[in-house]
Short mmCIF file of C-alpha atoms in Angstrom, two decimals:
data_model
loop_
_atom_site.label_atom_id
_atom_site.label_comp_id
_atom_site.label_asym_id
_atom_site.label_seq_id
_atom_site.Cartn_x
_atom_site.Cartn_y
_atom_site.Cartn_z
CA UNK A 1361 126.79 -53.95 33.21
CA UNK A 1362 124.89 -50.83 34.28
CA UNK A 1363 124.95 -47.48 31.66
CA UNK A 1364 123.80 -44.40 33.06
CA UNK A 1365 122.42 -41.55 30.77
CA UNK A 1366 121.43 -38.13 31.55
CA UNK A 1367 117.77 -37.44 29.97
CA UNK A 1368 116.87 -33.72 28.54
CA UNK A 1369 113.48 -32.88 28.92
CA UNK A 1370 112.38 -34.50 31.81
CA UNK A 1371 111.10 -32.07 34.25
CA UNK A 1372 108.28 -33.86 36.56
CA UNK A 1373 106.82 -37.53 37.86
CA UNK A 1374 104.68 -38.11 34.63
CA UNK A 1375 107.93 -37.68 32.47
CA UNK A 1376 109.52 -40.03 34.84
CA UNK A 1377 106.80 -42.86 34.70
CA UNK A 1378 106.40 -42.47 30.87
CA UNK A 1379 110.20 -43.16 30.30
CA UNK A 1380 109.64 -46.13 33.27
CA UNK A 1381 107.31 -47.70 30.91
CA UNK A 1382 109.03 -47.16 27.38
CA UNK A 1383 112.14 -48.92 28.73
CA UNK A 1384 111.40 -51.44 31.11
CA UNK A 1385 110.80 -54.13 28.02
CA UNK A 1386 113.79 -53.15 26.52
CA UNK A 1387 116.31 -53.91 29.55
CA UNK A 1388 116.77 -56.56 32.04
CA UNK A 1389 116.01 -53.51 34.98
CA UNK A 1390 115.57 -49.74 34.49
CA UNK A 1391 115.87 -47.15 37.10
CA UNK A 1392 115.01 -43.15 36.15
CA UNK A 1393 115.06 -40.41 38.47
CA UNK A 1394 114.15 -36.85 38.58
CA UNK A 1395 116.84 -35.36 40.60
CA UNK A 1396 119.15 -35.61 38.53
CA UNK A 1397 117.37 -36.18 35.31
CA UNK A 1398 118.72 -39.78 33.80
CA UNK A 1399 118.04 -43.26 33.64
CA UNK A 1400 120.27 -46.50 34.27
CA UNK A 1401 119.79 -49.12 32.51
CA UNK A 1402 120.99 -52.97 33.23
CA UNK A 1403 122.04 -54.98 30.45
CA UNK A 1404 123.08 -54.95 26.65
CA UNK A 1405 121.25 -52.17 25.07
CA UNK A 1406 122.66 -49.93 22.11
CA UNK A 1407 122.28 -46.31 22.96
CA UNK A 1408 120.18 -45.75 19.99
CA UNK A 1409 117.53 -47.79 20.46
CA UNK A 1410 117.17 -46.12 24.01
CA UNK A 1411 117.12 -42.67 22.68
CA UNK A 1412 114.40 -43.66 19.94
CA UNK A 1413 112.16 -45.25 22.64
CA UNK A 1414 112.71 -42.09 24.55
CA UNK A 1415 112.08 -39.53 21.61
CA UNK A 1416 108.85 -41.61 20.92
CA UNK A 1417 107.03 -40.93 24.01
CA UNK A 1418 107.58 -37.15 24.52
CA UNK A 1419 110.33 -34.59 23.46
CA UNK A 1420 113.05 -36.37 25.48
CA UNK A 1421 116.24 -37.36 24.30
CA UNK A 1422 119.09 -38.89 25.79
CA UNK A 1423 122.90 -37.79 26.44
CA UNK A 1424 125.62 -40.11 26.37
CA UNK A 1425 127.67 -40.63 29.02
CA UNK A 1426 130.67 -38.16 29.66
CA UNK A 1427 134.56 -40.00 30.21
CA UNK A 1428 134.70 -39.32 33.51
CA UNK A 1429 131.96 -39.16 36.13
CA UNK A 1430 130.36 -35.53 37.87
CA UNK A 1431 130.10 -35.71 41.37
CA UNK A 1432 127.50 -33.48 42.68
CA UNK A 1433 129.53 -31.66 45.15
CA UNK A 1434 132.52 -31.03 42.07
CA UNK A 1435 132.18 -27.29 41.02
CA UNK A 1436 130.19 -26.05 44.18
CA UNK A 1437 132.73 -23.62 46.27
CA UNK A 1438 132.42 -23.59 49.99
CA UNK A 1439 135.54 -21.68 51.28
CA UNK A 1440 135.21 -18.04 52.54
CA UNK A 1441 137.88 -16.95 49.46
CA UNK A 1442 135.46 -18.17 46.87
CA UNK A 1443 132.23 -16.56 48.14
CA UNK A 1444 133.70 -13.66 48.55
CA UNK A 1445 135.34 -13.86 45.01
CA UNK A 1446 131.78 -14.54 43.59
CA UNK A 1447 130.43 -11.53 45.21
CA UNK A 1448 133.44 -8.89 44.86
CA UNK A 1449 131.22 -7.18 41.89
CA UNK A 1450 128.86 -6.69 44.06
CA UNK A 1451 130.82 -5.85 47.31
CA UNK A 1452 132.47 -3.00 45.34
CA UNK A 1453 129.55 -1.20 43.66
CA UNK A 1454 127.94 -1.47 47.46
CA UNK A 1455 130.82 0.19 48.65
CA UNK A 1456 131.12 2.82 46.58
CA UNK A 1457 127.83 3.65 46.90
CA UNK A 1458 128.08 3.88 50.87
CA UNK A 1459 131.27 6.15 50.25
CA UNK A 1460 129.18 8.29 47.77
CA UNK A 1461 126.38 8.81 50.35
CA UNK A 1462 128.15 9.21 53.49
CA UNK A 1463 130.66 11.60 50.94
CA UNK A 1464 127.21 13.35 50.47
CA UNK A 1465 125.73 12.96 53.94
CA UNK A 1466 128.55 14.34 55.51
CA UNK A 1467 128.66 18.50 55.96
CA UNK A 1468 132.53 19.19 56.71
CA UNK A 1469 131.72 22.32 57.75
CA UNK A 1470 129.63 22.08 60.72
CA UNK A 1471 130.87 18.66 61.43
CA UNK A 1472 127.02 17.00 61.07
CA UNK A 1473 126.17 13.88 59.62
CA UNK A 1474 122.65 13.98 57.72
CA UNK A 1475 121.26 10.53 57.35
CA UNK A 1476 117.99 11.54 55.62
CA UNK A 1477 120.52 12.96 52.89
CA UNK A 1478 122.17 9.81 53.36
CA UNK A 1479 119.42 7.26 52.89
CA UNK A 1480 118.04 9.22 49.99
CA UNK A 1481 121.65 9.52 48.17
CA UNK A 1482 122.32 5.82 49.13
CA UNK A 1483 118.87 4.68 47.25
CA UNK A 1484 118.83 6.80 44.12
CA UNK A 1485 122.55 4.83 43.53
CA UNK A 1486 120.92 1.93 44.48
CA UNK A 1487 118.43 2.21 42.11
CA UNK A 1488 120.43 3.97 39.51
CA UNK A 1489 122.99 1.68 38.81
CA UNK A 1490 121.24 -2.04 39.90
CA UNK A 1491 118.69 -0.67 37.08
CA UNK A 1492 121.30 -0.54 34.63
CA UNK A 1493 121.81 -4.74 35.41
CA UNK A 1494 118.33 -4.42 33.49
CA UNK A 1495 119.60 -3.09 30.02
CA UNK A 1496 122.26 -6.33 30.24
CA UNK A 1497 119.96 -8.59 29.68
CA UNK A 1498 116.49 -6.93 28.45
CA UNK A 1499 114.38 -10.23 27.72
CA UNK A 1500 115.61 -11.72 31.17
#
């Protein structure tokens, strides 16, 4: 019987090889990977003994297993509706910055189109409001 458990803290090939070695006496065969980040492990062994053997060689620690399995496609969106769902924030602050500098741009009177004014009206909102994205989230 094979249990599979994600590990927290792993992040390169020496974490990987240092959990190899830590585990491989404990279980009949031990397989951890890096992409994703767990270990499966053959046989009878109680999930606390694993976790201690992994706490004791670095500041890993393990996860037990969720119900019901992730597959690594579940939660990724591919259709056209999604994407442009994600990005509808963004669509509409572009937008209404294009309508504010071709608004601007735009002399009704002599029926010209300006697009130095434009460029430089499009950019300051650019700038103006992506900066304020900044003040969200100051330490990030």
């Amino acid at each position: 019987m094979a249990q599979t458990y994600q590990v927290v803290g792993m992040h390169c090939g020496a974490c990987v090889r240092k959990i190899q070695a830590v585990l491989e006496p404990l279980a009949k065969q031990v397989t951890v990977t890096l992409a994703p980040p767990q270990i499966q492990v053959e046989g009878a062994v109680p999930f606390d003994r694993l976790n201690a053997a992994v706490k004791g060689v670095g500041s890993y620690h393990l996860k037990r297993p969720s119900k019901a399995p992730v597959e690594p496609s579940q939660g990724v969106s591919n259709t056209l509706r999604d994407k442009v769902a994600t990005f509808r924030p963004l669509l509409l602050i572009a937008g209404y910055i294009l309508l504010g500098a071709c608004g601007a741009a735009t002399d009704l009177v002599a029926g010209q189109f300006d697009t130095m004014v434009f460029m430089q009206v499009f950019m300051a909102g650019f700038f103006l409001v992506f900066s304020f994205f900044k003040f969200l989230n100051l330490q990030g």
